[in-house]
XYZ file of C-alpha atoms in Angstrom:
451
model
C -6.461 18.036 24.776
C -6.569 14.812 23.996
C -7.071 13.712 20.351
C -7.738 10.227 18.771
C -6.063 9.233 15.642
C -8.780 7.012 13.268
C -7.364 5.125 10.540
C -8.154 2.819 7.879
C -6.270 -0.192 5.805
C -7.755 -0.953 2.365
C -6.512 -3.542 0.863
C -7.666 -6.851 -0.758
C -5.322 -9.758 -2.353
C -5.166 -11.142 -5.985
C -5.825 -14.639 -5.889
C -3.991 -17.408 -7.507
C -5.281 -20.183 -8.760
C -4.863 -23.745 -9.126
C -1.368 -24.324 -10.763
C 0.423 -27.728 -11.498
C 3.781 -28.509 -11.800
C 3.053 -29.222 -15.514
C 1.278 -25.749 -16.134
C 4.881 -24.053 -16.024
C 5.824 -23.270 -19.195
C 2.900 -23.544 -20.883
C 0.738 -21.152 -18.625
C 1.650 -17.919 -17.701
C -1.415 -16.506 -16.075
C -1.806 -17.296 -12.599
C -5.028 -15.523 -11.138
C -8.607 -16.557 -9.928
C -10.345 -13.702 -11.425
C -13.739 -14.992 -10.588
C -12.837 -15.308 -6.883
C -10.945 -12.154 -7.180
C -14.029 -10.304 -8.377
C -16.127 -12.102 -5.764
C -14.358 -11.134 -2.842
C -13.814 -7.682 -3.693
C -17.687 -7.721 -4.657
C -18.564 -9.050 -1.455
C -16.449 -6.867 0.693
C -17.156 -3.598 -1.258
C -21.308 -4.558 -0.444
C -20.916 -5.489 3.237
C -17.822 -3.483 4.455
C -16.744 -0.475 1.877
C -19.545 0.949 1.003
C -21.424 0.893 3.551
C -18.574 2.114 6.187
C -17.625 5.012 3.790
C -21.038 6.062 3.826
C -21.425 6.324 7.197
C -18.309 8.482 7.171
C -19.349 10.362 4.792
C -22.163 11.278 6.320
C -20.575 11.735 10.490
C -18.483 14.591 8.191
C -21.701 16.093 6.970
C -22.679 16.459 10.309
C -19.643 17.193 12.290
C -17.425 19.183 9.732
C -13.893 19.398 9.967
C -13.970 18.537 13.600
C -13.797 14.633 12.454
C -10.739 13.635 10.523
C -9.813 10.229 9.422
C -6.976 8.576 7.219
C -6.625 6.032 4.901
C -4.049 3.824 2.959
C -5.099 1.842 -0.102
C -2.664 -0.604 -1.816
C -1.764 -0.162 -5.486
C -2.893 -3.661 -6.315
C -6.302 -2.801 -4.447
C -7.053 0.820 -6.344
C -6.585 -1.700 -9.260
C -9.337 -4.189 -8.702
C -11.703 -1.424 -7.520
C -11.030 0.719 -10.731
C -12.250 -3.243 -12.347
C -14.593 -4.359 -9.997
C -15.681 -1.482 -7.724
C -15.181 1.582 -9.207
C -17.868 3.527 -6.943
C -15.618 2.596 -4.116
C -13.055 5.058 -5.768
C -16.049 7.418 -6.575
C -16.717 7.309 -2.386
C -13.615 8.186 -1.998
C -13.009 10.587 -3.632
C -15.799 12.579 -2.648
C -14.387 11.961 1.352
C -11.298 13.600 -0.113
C -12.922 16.630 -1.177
C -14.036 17.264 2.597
C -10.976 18.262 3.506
C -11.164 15.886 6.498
C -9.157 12.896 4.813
C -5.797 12.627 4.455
C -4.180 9.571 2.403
C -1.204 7.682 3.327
C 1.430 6.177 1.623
C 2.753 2.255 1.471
C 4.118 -0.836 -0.774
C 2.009 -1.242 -4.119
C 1.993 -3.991 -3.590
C 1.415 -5.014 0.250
C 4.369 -6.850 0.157
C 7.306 -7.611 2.197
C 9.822 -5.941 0.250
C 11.040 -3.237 3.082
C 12.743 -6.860 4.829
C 14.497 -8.013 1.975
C 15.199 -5.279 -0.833
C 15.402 -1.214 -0.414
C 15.592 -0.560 -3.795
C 12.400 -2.337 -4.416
C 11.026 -0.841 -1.148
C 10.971 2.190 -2.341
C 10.332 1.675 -5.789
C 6.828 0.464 -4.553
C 6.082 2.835 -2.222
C 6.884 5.825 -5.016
C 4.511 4.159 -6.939
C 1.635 3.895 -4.702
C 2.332 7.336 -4.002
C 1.784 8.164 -7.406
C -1.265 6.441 -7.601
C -2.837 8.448 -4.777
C -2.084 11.182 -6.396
C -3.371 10.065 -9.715
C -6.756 9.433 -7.535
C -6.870 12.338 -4.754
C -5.066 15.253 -6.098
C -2.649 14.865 -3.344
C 1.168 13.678 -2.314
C 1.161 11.192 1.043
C 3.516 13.068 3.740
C 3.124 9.656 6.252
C 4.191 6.112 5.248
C 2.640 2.988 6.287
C 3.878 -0.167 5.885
C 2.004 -3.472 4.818
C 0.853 -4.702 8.658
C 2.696 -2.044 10.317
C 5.794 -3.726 9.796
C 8.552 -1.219 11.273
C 12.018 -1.402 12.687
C 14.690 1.547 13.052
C 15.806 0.402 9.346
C 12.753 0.703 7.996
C 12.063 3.930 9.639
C 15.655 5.193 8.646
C 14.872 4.278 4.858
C 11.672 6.075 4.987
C 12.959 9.406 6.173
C 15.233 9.108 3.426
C 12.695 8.799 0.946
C 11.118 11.887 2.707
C 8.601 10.925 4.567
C 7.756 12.979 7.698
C 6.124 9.656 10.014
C 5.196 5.769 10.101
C 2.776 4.216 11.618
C 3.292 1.576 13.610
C 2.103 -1.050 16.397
C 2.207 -0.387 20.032
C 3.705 -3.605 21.039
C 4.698 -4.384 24.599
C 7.763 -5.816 24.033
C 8.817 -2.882 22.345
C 7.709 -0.209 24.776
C 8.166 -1.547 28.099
C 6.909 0.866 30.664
C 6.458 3.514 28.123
C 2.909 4.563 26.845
C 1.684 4.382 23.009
C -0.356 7.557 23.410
C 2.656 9.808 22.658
C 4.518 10.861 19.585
C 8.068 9.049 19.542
C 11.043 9.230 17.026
C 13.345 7.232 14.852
C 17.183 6.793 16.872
C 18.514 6.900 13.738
C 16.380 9.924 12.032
C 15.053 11.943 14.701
C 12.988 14.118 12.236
C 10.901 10.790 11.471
C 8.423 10.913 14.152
C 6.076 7.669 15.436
C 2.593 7.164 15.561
C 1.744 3.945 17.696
C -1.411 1.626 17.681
C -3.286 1.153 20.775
C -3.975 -2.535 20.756
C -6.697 -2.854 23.142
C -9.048 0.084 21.954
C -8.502 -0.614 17.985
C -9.129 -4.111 18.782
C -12.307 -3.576 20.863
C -13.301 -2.163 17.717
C -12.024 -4.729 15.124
C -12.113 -8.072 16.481
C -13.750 -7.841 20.241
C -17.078 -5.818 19.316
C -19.792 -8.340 18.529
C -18.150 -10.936 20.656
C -21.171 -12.370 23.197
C -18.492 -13.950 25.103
C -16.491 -10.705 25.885
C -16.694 -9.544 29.576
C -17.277 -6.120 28.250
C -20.200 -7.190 25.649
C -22.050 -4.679 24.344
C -19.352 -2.241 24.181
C -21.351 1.617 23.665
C -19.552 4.561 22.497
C -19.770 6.342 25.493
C -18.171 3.750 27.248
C -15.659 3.322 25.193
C -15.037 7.180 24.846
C -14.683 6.628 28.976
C -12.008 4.627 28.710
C -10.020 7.164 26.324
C -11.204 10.198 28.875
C -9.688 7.840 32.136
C -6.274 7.937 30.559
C -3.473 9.991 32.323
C -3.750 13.528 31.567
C -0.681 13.703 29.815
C -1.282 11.214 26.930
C -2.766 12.946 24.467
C -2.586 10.607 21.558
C -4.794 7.683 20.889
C -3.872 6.076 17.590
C -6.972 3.900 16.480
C -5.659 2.008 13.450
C -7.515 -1.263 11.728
C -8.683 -2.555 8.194
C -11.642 -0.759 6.788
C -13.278 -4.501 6.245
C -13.659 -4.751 10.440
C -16.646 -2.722 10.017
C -18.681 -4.492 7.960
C -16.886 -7.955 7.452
C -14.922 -9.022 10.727
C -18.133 -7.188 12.444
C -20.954 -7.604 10.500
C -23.344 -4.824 9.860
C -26.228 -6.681 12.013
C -23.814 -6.139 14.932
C -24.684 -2.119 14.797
C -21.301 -1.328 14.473
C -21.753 1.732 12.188
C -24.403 3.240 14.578
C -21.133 2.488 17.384
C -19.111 4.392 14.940
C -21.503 7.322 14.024
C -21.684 7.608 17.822
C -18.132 7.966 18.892
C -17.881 12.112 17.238
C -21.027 13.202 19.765
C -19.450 11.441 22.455
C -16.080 12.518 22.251
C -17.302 15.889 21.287
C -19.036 16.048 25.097
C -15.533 14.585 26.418
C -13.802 17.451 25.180
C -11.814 15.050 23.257
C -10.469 16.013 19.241
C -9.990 14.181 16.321
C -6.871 14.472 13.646
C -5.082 13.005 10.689
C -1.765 11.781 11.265
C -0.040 15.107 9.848
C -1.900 16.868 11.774
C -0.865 14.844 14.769
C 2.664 15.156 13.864
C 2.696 19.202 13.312
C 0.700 19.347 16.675
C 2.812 17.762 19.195
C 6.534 17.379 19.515
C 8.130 13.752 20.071
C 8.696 12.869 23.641
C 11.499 10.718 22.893
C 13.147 8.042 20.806
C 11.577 4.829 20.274
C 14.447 2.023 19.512
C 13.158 -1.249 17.470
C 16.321 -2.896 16.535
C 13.934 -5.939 15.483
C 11.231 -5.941 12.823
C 7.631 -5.570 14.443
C 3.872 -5.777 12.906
C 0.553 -5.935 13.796
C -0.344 -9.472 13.015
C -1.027 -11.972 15.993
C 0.504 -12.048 19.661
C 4.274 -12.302 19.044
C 4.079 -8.925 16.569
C 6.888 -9.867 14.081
C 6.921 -11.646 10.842
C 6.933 -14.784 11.909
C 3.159 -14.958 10.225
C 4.946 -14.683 6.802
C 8.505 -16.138 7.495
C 8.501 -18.396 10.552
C 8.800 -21.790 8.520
C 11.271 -22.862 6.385
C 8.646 -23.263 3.342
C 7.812 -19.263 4.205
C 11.832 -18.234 3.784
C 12.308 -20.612 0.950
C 9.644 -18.987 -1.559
C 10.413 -15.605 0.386
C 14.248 -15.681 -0.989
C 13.244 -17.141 -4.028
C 11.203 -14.336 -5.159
C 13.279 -11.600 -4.156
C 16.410 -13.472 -5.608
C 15.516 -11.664 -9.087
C 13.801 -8.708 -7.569
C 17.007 -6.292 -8.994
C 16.637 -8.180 -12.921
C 12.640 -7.189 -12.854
C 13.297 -3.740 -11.326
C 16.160 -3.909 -14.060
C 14.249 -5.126 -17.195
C 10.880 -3.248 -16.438
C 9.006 -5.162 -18.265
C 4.835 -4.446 -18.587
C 3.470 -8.121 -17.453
C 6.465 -9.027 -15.595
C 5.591 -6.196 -13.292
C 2.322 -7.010 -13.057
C 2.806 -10.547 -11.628
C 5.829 -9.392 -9.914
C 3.305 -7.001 -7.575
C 0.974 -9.517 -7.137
C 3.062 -12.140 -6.371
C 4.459 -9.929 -3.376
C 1.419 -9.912 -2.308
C 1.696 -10.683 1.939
C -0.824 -13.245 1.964
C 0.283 -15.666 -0.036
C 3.030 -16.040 2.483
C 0.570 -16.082 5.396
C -1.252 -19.077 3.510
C 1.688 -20.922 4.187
C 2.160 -20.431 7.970
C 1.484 -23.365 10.461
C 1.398 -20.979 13.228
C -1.652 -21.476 15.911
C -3.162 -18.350 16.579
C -6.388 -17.061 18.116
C -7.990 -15.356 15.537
C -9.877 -16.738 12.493
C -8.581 -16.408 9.136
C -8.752 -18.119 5.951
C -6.317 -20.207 3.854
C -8.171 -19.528 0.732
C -7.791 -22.469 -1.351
C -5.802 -24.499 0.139
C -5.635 -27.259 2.309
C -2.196 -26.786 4.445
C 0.264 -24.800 4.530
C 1.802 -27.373 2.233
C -0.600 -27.361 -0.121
C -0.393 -23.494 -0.407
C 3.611 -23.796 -0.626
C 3.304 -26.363 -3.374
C 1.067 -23.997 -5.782
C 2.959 -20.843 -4.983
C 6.378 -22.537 -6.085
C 4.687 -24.073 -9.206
C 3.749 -20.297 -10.223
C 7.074 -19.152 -8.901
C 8.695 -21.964 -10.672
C 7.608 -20.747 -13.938
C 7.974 -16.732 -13.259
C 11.050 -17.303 -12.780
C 11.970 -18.907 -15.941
C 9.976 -16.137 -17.406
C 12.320 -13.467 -16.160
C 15.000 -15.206 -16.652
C 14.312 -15.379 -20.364
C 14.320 -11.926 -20.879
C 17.982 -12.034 -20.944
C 20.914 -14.425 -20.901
C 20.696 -16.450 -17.841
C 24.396 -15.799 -17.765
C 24.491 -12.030 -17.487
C 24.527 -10.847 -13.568
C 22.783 -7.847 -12.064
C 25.473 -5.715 -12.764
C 26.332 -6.384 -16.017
C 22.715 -6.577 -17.228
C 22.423 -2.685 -15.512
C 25.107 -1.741 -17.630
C 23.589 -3.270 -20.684
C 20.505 -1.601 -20.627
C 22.038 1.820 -19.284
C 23.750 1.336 -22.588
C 20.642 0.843 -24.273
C 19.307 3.305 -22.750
C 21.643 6.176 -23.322
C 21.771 4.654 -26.899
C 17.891 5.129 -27.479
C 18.400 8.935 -25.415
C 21.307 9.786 -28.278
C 19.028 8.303 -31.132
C 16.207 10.360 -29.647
C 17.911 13.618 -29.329
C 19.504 12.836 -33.266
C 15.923 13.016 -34.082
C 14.593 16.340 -32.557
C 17.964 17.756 -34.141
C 17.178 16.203 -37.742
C 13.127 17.776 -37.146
C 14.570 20.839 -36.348
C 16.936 21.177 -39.076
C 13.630 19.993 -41.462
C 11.736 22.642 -39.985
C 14.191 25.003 -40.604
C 14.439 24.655 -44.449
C 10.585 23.923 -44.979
C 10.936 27.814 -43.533
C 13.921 28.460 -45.883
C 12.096 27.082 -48.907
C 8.766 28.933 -48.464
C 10.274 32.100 -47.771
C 12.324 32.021 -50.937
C 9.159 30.777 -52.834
C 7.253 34.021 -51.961
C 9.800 35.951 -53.061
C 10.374 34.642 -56.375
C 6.935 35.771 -57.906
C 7.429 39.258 -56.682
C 11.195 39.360 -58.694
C 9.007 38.482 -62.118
C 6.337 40.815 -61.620
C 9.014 43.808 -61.000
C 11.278 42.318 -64.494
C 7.737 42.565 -66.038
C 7.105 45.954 -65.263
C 10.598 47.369 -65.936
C 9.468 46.078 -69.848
C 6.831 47.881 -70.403
């Protein structure tokens, strides 16, 4: 039986704001709040809302035969629990249908699985956390900002105990092999593969109010046809894109929800299922290994990283930031963390790119690549400085671990000194009133003995 795979990214940047070279120092807050709360505003009106909704309400109708997944960035839970909190509210009501399952990735929608593992998964526990904090519930599948996989990556998450990734099906990686199977990690064969279909998920996401596309108006029925023509024997059709397609990259004037509330009734006639990626992975075995010695993603026609790293500007702030990423994992400090996730944040490398690609996107605030470069390593300049001054520049990694293990164990001895001392307190506040009962009884008896 075949069985489609629907999944959602949710996930919105932080944006920085206009920085100067003499703001470091003297400035340490580095955020457009105003356009931060106007593009979450404006996506959770046109796009969120109105897409979970319409979920929502194809599960009323359908029941558990319609399943759907989700991942939701730690930094993005953070301006909806600010700026959108009904979004949450939505959500968690989809959760309680049983027909949701949440997925884990980076806090921070960062690049951190390239760079530093440590951090990696530091991130990705933490996200995890939040879900749970949210949903009531521990993600079992990992996926990574963009897709962004390699045998690595997929090696590091099995570690961390994760039972799948999702990833892109990209050509150059497959060959003459098919995305619509479950495939496995080379190096961790118990870490199974879900793969994107690029031409259905993009029908949906970028190709569906296109005038100009040869298959313009696409209807659910047709494009249920096109999943029933498929080879027998591929049974899994992994439709993956960000939640914002319905509603932002397709506006809601396009009738893409009425596409979407369409596709159960089809599929349902089809005799085609629905399932959320655990249940994908518990349901059918893995056909084979996948090998990806080189990192992939989802982003534009090459499918790498060259979106965020293919300039030397890119790799300069890239191994800039990450150059202290052990001292602030180290130091854990409260508002170094803060700007630490947000300044991982993927798209403030992708500002920076002077790639030509065919799709539309924005460069926020900035004129060029350049431009963006220029106010990202003013804010850098001076976060740097900032951890830095936490301690001596002149300590290392390794000796400033050992420090603050020190510290550490110090503050666990003084600790456990003073549960000891409480105890002992305790104790002889018990001592103390015991004996004081008994001393009034002692003079009544010396009384009595008198008379």
């Amino acid at each position: 039986m075949k069985t489609i795979c629907l999944y959602f990214e949710i996930h919105q940047p932080i944006h920085l704001k206009r920085y100067r070279f003499f703001d470091i120092g003297t400035d340490h807050y580095y955020y457009d709040d105003y356009e931060t709360e106007r593009c979450i505003t404006e996506v959770t009106n046109q796009s969120y809302m109105p897409a979970l909704t319409a979920l929502q309400e194809m599960i009323q109708v359908h029941g558990d035969y319609l399943k759907v997944a989700f991942s939701i960035s730690g930094v993005c839970l953070e301006q909806l629990e600010v700026y959108a909190p009904q979004v949450i509210d939505k959500l968690q009501e989809l959760s309680a249908t049983g027909s949701v399952e949440f997925l884990a990735e980076p806090y921070s929608h960062g690049l951190s699985s390239l760079i530093n593992e440590e951090s990696f998964a530091q991130e990705v526990r933490r996200q995890s956390l939040k879900i749970k904090e949210y949903f009531g519930v521990t993600p079992q599948v990992l996926r990574n900002s963009s897709l962004i996989y390699s045998d690595d990556i997929g090696f590091k998450a099995s570690q961390m105990g994760f039972k799948a990734m999702l990833t892109e099906g990209a050509k150059h990686v497959l060959g003459w092999k098919s995305p619509h199977y479950v495939y496995h990690n080379p190096m961790a064969p118990n870490m199974k593969l879900l793969l994107r279909d690029i031409r259905l998920s993009d029908d949906i996401s970028l190709r569906f109010g296109n005038s100009q596309w040869s298959e313009y108006p696409l209807f659910a029925d047709q494009y249920i046809a096109k999943i029933e023509a498929l080879p027998k024997e591929e049974e899994v059709i992994n439709i993956f894109m960000e939640l914002s397609a319905l509603g932002m990259a397709q506006p809601l004037s396009s009738n893409i929800l009425d596409f979407l509330k369409a596709l159960p009734h089809c599929a349902k006639a089809a005799g085609i299922g629905f399932a959320t990626p655990s249940e994908v992975i518990a349901k059918f075995k893995s056909v084979g290994e996948l090998n990806v010695p080189d990192v992939l993603s989802w982003v534009d026609e090459e499918r790498d990283v060259s979106s965020w790293l293919g300039n030397p500007m890119q790799r300069e702030a890239f191994h800039k930031l990450y150059s202290v990423a052990d001292r602030v994992r180290i130091a854990n400090d409260v508002r170094i963390n803060q700007d630490w996730d947000y300044l991982q944040a993927s798209n403030n490398f992708r500002y920076m790119s002077t790639k030509r690609t065919g799709v539309a996107w924005s460069r926020g605030i900035y004129d060029s690549a350049f431009d963006a470069f220029t106010n990202y390593m003013n804010i850098l300049g001076d976060f740097l400085n900032r951890v830095n001054s936490l301690y001596p520049d002149d300590i290392d990694n390794e000796e400033l671990n050992g420090l603050l293990t020190t510290i550490k164990n110090q503050g666990d001895e003084i600790s456990k000194k003073e549960k000891e001392i409480l105890r002992l307190q305790n104790k002889i506040e018990k001592i103390e009133a015991a004996d004081n009962k008994a001393k009034p009884r002692k003079k009544v008896k010396a009384e009595a003995v008198k008379e």
